[in-house]
Short mmCIF file of C-alpha atoms and ligand atoms in Angstrom, two decimals:
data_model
loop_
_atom_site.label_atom_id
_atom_site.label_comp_id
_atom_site.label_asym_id
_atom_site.label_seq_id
_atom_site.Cartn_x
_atom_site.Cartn_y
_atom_site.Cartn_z
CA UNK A 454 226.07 139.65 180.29
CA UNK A 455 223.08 138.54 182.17
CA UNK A 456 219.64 140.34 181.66
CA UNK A 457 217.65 138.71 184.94
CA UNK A 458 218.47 141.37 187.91
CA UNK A 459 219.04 144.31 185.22
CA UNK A 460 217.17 147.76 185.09
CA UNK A 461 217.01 149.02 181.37
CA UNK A 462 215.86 152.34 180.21
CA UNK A 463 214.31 152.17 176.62
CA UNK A 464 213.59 155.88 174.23
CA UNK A 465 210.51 155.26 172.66
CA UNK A 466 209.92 152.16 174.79
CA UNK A 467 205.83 152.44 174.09
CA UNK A 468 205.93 151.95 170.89
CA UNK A 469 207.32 149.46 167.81
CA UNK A 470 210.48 148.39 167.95
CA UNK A 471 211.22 149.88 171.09
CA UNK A 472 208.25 148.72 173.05
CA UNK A 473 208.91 144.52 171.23
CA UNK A 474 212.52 145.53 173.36
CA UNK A 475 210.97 146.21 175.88
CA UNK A 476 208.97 143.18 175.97
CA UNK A 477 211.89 140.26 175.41
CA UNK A 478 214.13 142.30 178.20
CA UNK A 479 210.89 141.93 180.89
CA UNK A 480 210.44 138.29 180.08
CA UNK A 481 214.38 137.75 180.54
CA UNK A 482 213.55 139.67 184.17
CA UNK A 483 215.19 142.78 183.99
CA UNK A 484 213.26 146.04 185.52
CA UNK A 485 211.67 148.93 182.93
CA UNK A 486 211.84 152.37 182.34
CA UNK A 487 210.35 153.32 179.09
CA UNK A 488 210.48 157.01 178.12
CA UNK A 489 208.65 158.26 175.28
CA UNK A 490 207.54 161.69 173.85
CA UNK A 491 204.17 160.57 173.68
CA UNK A 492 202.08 160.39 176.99
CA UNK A 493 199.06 157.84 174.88
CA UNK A 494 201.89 155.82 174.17
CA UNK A 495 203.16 155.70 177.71
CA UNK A 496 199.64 154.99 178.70
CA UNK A 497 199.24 152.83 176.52
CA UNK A 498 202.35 150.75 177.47
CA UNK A 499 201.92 151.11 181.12
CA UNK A 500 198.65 149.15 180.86
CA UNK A 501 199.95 146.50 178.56
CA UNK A 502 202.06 145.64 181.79
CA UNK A 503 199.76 146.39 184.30
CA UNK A 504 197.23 144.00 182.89
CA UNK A 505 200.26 141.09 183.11
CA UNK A 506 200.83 141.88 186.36
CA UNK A 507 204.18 143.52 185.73
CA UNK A 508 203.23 147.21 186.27
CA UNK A 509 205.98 146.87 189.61
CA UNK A 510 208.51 146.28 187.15
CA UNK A 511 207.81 148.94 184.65
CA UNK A 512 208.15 153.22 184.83
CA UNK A 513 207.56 155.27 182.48
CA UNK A 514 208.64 158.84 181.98
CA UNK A 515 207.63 161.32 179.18
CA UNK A 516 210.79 162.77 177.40
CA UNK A 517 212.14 164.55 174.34
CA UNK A 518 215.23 162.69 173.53
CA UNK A 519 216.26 165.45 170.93
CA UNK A 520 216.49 168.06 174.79
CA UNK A 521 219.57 167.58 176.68
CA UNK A 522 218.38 168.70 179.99
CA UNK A 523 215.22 167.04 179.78
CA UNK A 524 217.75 163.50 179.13
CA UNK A 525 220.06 164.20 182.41
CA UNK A 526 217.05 164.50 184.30
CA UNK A 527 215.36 161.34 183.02
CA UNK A 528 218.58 159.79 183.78
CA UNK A 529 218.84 161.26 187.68
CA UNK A 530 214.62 159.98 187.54
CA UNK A 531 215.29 156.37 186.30
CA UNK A 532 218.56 155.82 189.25
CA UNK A 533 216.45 157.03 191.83
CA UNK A 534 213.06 154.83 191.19
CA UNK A 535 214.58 151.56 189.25
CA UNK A 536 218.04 151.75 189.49
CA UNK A 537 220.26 152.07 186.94
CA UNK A 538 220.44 151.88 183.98
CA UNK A 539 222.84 148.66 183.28
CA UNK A 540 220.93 148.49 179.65
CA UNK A 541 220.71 151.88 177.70
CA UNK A 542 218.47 151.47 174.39
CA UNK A 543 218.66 154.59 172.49
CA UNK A 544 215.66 153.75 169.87
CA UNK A 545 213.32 156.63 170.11
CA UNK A 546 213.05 158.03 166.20
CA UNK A 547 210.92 159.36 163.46
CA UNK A 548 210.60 159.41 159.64
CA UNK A 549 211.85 162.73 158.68
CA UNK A 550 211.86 162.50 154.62
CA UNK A 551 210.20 164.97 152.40
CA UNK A 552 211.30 166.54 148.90
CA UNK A 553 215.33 167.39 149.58
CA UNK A 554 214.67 170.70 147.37
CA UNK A 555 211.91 171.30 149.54
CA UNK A 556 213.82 170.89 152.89
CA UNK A 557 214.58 173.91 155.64
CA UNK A 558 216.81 173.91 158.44
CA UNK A 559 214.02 173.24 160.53
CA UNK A 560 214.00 169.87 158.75
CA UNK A 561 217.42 169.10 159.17
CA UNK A 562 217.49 170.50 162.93
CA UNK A 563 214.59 167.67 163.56
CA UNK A 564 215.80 164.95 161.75
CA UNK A 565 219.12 165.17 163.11
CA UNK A 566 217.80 166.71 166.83
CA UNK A 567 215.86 163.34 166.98
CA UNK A 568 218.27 160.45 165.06
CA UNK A 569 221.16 161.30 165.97
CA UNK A 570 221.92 163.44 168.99
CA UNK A 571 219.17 161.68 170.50
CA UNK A 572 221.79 158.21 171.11
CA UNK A 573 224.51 161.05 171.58
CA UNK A 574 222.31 162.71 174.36
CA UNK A 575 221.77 159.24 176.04
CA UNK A 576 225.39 158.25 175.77
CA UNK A 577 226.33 161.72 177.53
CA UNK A 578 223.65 161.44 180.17
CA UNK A 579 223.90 158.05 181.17
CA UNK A 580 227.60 156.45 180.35
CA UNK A 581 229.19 158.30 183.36
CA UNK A 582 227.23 156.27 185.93
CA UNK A 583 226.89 153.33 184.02
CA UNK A 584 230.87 153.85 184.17
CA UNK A 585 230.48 154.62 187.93
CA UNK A 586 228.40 151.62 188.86
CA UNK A 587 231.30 149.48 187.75
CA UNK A 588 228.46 146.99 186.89
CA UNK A 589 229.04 146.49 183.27
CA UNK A 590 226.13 146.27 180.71
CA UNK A 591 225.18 147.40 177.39
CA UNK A 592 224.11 150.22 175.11
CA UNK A 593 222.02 149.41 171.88
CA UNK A 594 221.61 152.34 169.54
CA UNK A 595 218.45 151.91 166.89
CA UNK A 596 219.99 153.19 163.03
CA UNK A 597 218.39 151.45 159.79
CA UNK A 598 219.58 149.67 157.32
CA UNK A 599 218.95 153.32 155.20
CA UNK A 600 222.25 154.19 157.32
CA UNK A 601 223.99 151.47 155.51
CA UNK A 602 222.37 151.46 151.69
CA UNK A 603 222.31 154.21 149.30
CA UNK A 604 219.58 155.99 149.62
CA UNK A 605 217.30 158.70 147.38
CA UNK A 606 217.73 162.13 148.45
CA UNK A 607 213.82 161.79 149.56
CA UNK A 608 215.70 160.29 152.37
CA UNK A 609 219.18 162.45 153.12
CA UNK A 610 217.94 163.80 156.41
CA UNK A 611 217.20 160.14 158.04
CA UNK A 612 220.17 158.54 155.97
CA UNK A 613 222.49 161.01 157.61
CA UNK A 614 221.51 160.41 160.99
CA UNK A 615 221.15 156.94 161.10
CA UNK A 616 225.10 156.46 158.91
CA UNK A 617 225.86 158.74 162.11
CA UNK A 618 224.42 156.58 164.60
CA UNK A 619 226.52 153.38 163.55
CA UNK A 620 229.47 155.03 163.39
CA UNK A 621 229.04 156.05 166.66
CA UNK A 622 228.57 152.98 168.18
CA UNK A 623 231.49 151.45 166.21
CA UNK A 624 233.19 154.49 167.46
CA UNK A 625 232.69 154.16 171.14
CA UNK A 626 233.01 150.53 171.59
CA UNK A 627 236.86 150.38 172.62
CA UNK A 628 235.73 153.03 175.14
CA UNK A 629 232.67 151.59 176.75
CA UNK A 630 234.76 148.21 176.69
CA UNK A 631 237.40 149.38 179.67
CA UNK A 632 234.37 149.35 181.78
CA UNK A 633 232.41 146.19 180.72
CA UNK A 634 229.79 147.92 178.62
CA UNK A 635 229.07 146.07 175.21
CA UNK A 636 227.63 148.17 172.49
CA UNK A 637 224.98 146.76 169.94
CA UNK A 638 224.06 148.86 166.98
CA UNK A 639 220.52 148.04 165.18
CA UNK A 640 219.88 148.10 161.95
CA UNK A 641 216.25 146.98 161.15
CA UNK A 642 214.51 147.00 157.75
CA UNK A 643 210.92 147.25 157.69
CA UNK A 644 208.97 146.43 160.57
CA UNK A 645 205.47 146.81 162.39
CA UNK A 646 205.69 150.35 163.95
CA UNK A 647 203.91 153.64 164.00
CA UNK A 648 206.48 155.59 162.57
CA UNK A 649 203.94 156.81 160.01
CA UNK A 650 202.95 158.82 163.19
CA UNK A 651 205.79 161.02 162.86
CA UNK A 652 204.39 164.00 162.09
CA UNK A 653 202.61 163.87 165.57
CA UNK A 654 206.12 163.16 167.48
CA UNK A 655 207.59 166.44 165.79
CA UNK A 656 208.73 168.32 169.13
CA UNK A 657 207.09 171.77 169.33
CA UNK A 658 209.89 173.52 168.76
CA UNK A 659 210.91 172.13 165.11
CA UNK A 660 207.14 172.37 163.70
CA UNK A 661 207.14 175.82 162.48
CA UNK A 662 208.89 176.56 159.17
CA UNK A 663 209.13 172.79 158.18
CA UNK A 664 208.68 172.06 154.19
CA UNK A 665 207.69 168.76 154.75
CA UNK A 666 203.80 169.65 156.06
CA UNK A 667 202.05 168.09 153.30
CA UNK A 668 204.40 164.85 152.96
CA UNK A 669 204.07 164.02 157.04
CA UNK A 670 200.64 163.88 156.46
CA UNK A 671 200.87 161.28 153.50
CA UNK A 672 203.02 159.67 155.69
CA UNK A 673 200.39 159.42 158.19
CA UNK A 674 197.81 157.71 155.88
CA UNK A 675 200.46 154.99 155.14
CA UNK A 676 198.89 151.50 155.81
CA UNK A 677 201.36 148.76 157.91
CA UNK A 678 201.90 145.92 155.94
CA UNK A 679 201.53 142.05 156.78
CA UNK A 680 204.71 141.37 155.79
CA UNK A 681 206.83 143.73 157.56
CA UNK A 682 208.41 141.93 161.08
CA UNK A 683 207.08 141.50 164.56
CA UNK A 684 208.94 144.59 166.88
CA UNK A 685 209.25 141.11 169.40
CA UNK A 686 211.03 139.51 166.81
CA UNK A 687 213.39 142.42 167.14
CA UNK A 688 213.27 142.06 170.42
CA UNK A 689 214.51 138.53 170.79
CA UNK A 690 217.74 139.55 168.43
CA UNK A 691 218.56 142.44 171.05
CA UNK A 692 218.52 139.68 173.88
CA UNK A 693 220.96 137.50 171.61
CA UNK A 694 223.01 140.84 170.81
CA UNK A 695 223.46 141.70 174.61
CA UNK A 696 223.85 138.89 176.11
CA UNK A 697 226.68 137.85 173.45
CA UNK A 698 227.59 140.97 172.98
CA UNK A 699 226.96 141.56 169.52
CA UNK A 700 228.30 144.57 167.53
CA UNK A 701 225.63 144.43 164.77
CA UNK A 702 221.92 143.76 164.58
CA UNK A 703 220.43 143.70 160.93
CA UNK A 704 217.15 142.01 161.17
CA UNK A 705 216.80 141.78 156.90
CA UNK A 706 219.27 140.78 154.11
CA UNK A 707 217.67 142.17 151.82
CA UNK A 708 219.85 145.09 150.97
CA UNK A 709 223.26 142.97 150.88
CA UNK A 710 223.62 143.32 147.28
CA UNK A 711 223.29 147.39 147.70
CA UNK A 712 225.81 147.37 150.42
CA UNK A 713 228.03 145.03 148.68
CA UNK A 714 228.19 147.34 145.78
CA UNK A 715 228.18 150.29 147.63
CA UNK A 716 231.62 149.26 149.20
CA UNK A 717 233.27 147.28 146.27
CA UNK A 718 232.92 150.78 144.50
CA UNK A 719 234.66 152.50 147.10
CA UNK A 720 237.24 150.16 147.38
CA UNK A 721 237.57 150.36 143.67
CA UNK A 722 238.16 154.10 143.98
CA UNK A 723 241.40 153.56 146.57
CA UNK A 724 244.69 153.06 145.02
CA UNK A 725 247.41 151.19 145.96
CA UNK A 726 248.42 152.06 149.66
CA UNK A 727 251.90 153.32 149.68
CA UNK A 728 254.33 153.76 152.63
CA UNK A 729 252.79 156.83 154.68
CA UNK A 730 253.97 158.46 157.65
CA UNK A 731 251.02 158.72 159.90
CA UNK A 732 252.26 161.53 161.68
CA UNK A 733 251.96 162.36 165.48
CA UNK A 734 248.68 164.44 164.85
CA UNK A 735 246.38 161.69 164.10
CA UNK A 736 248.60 158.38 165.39
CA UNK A 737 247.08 158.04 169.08
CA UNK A 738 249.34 156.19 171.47
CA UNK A 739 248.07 153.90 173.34
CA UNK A 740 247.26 155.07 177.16
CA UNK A 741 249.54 153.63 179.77
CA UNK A 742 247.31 152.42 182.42
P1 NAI B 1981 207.26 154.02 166.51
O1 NAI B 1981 206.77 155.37 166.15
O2 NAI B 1981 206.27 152.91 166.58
O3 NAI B 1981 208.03 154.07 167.89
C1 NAI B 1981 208.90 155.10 168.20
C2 NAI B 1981 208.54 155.68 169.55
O4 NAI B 1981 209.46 156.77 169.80
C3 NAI B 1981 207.13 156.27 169.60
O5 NAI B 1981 206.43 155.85 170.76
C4 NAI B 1981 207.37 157.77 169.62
O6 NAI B 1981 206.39 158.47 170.38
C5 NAI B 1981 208.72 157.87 170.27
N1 NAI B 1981 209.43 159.12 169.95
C6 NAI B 1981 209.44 159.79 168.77
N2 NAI B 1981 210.16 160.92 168.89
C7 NAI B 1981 210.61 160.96 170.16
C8 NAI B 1981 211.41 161.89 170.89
N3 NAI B 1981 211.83 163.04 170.35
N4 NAI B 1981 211.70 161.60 172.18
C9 NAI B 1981 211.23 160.46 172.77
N5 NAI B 1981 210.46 159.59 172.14
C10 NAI B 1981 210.16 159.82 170.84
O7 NAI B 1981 208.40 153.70 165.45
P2 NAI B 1981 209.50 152.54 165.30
O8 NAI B 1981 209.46 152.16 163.89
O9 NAI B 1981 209.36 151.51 166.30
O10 NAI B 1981 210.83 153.39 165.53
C11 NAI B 1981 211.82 153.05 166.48
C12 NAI B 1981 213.20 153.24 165.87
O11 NAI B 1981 213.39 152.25 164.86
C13 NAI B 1981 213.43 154.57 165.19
O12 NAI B 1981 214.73 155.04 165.54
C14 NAI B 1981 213.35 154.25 163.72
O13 NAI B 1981 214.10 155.14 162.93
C15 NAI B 1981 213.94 152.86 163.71
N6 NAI B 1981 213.65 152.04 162.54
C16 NAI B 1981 212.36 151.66 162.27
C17 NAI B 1981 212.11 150.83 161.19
C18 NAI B 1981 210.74 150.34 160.87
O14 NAI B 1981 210.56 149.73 159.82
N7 NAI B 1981 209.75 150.55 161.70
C19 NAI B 1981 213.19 150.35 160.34
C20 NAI B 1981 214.49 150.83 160.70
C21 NAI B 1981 214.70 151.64 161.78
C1 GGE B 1982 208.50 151.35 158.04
O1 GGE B 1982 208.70 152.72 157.91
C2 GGE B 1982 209.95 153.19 157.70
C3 GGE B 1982 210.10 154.55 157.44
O2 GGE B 1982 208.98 155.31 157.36
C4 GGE B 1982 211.37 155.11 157.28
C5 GGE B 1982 212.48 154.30 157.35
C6 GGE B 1982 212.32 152.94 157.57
C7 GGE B 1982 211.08 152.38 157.76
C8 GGE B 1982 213.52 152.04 157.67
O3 GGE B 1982 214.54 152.60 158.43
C9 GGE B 1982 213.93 151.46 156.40
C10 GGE B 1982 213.45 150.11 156.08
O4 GGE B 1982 214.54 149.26 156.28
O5 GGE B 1982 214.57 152.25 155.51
C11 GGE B 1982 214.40 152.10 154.16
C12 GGE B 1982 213.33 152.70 153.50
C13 GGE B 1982 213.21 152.57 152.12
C14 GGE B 1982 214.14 151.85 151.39
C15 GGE B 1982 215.20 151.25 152.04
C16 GGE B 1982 215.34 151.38 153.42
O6 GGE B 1982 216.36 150.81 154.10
C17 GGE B 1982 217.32 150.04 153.46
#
């Protein structure tokens, strides 16, 4: 597809990864609408434009993506004052690893609120009238390469949610296809962010009862390093990934080896295949259309 003419509403748009997004898809001329948790951020972002002279082409609405209501209204907000959306970039997340012994529900309620049904709660608020446009476009969901590599249980919570988020955009892509909407899932390894921050984006709701206090604020002393990527280098791979259409986005090779492994040794595990019966429960036939 083509990104000039285009309205595309970015999670966490005013910050990292999202925000470099946000960036390449302006240059290539499509319209913003950033939504973010965090109203500095928005600010912050808002500015950045303003002071290009492309403040006209950018809105920015504060949102939990992790609140379902709160998502179907951003989505009636961003029709009504850009347009919209033909380019859906579910990428608002946090870092929500602590001890595994020492996690609560609370934990796993925010870490999975955020990571996960935060791409299901834009797919459910905005596919319909991205169907309903019959425009076409795109949906990128943000994982991790931790969604792909074994990880230390340090990890489980965000490893969970992000192996969730690519199989749900392998998952959906015949779907979204019937109506000209390519799918893109991303799966970054270290980059320039402030997802030390975390413990600041922790929604209200999820902050008491958490065992993970005293590691989100280690977290937030961590120091970004020089050698992580550029979020516009991420940026530029998105453009590539929608406008060919690109199923995956991994913007490091660094964990081949552990993914390599990872599925040799589950292939290893699978016997022959023998002749099976599918069965009518789980064969789906094809719809006549
Ligand atoms: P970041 O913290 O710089 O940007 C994320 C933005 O999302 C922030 O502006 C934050 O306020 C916002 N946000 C957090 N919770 C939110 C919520 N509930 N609703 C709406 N907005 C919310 O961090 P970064 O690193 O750019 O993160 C973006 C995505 O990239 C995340 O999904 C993260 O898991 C993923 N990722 C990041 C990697 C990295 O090395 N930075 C590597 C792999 C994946
Ligand atoms: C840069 O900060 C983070 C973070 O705090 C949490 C998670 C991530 C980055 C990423 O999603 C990555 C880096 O690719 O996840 C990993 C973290 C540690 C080891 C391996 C990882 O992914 C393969």
């Amino acid at each position: 597809m083509k990104i000039e003419g285009t309205t595309a509403f970015i999670t966490g748009g005013a910050s990292g990864i999202g925000f470099g997004i946000a960036q390449r898809l302006l240059d290539h001329g499509a319209r913003l609408v950033l939504a973010d948790i965090r109203q500095d951020h928005l600010d912050e972002a808002k500015q950045f434009f303003e002071e290009r002279q492309q403040g006209r082409n950018v809105h920015t609405i504060r949102l939990d993506v992790s609140d379902r209501a709160a998502m179907a209204e951003a989505a009636k907000e961003c029709e009504a004052v850009m347009g919209g959306p033909d380019i859906l970039v579910n990428n608002a997340g946090i870092d929500p690893s602590g001890p595994f012994e020492q996690a609560t529900y609370q934990d796993w309620d925010y870490g999975l609120g955020v990571n996960l049904w935060g791409p299901i709660n834009g797919i459910m608020a905005f596919s319909p009238g991205m169907r309903a446009r019959g425009r076409g476009g795109h949906i990128v969901n943000t994982a991790s390469l931790a969604g792909l590599t074994p990880m230390p249980s340090f990890m489980v919570i965000y490893a969970v949610a992000k192996a969730g988020v690519i199989t749900l955009t392998e998952s959906i892509r015949d779907s979204m296809a019937k109506d000209n909407i390519g799918v893109t899932v991303l799966m970054p390894g270290p980059i320039k962010s402030r997802i030390h921050e975390s413990g600041q984006n922790r929604p209200e709701r999820f902050r008491s009862g958490s065992g993970f206090a005293e590691t989100e604020v280690q977290l937030g002393k961590r120091v970004v390093s020089d050698t992580w990527m550029e979020p516009t280098e991420v940026g530029d791979m998105i453009v590539d990934a929608i406008v060919h259409n690109k199923l995956y986005v991994a913007t490091h090779g660094n964990w081949r080896d552990n993914v390599r492994e990872r599925f040799e040794a589950m292939i290893a595990a699978m016997p022959e295949p023998v002749d099976f019966d599918f069965g009518a429960s789980l064969s789906v036939p094809d719809k006549e259309d």
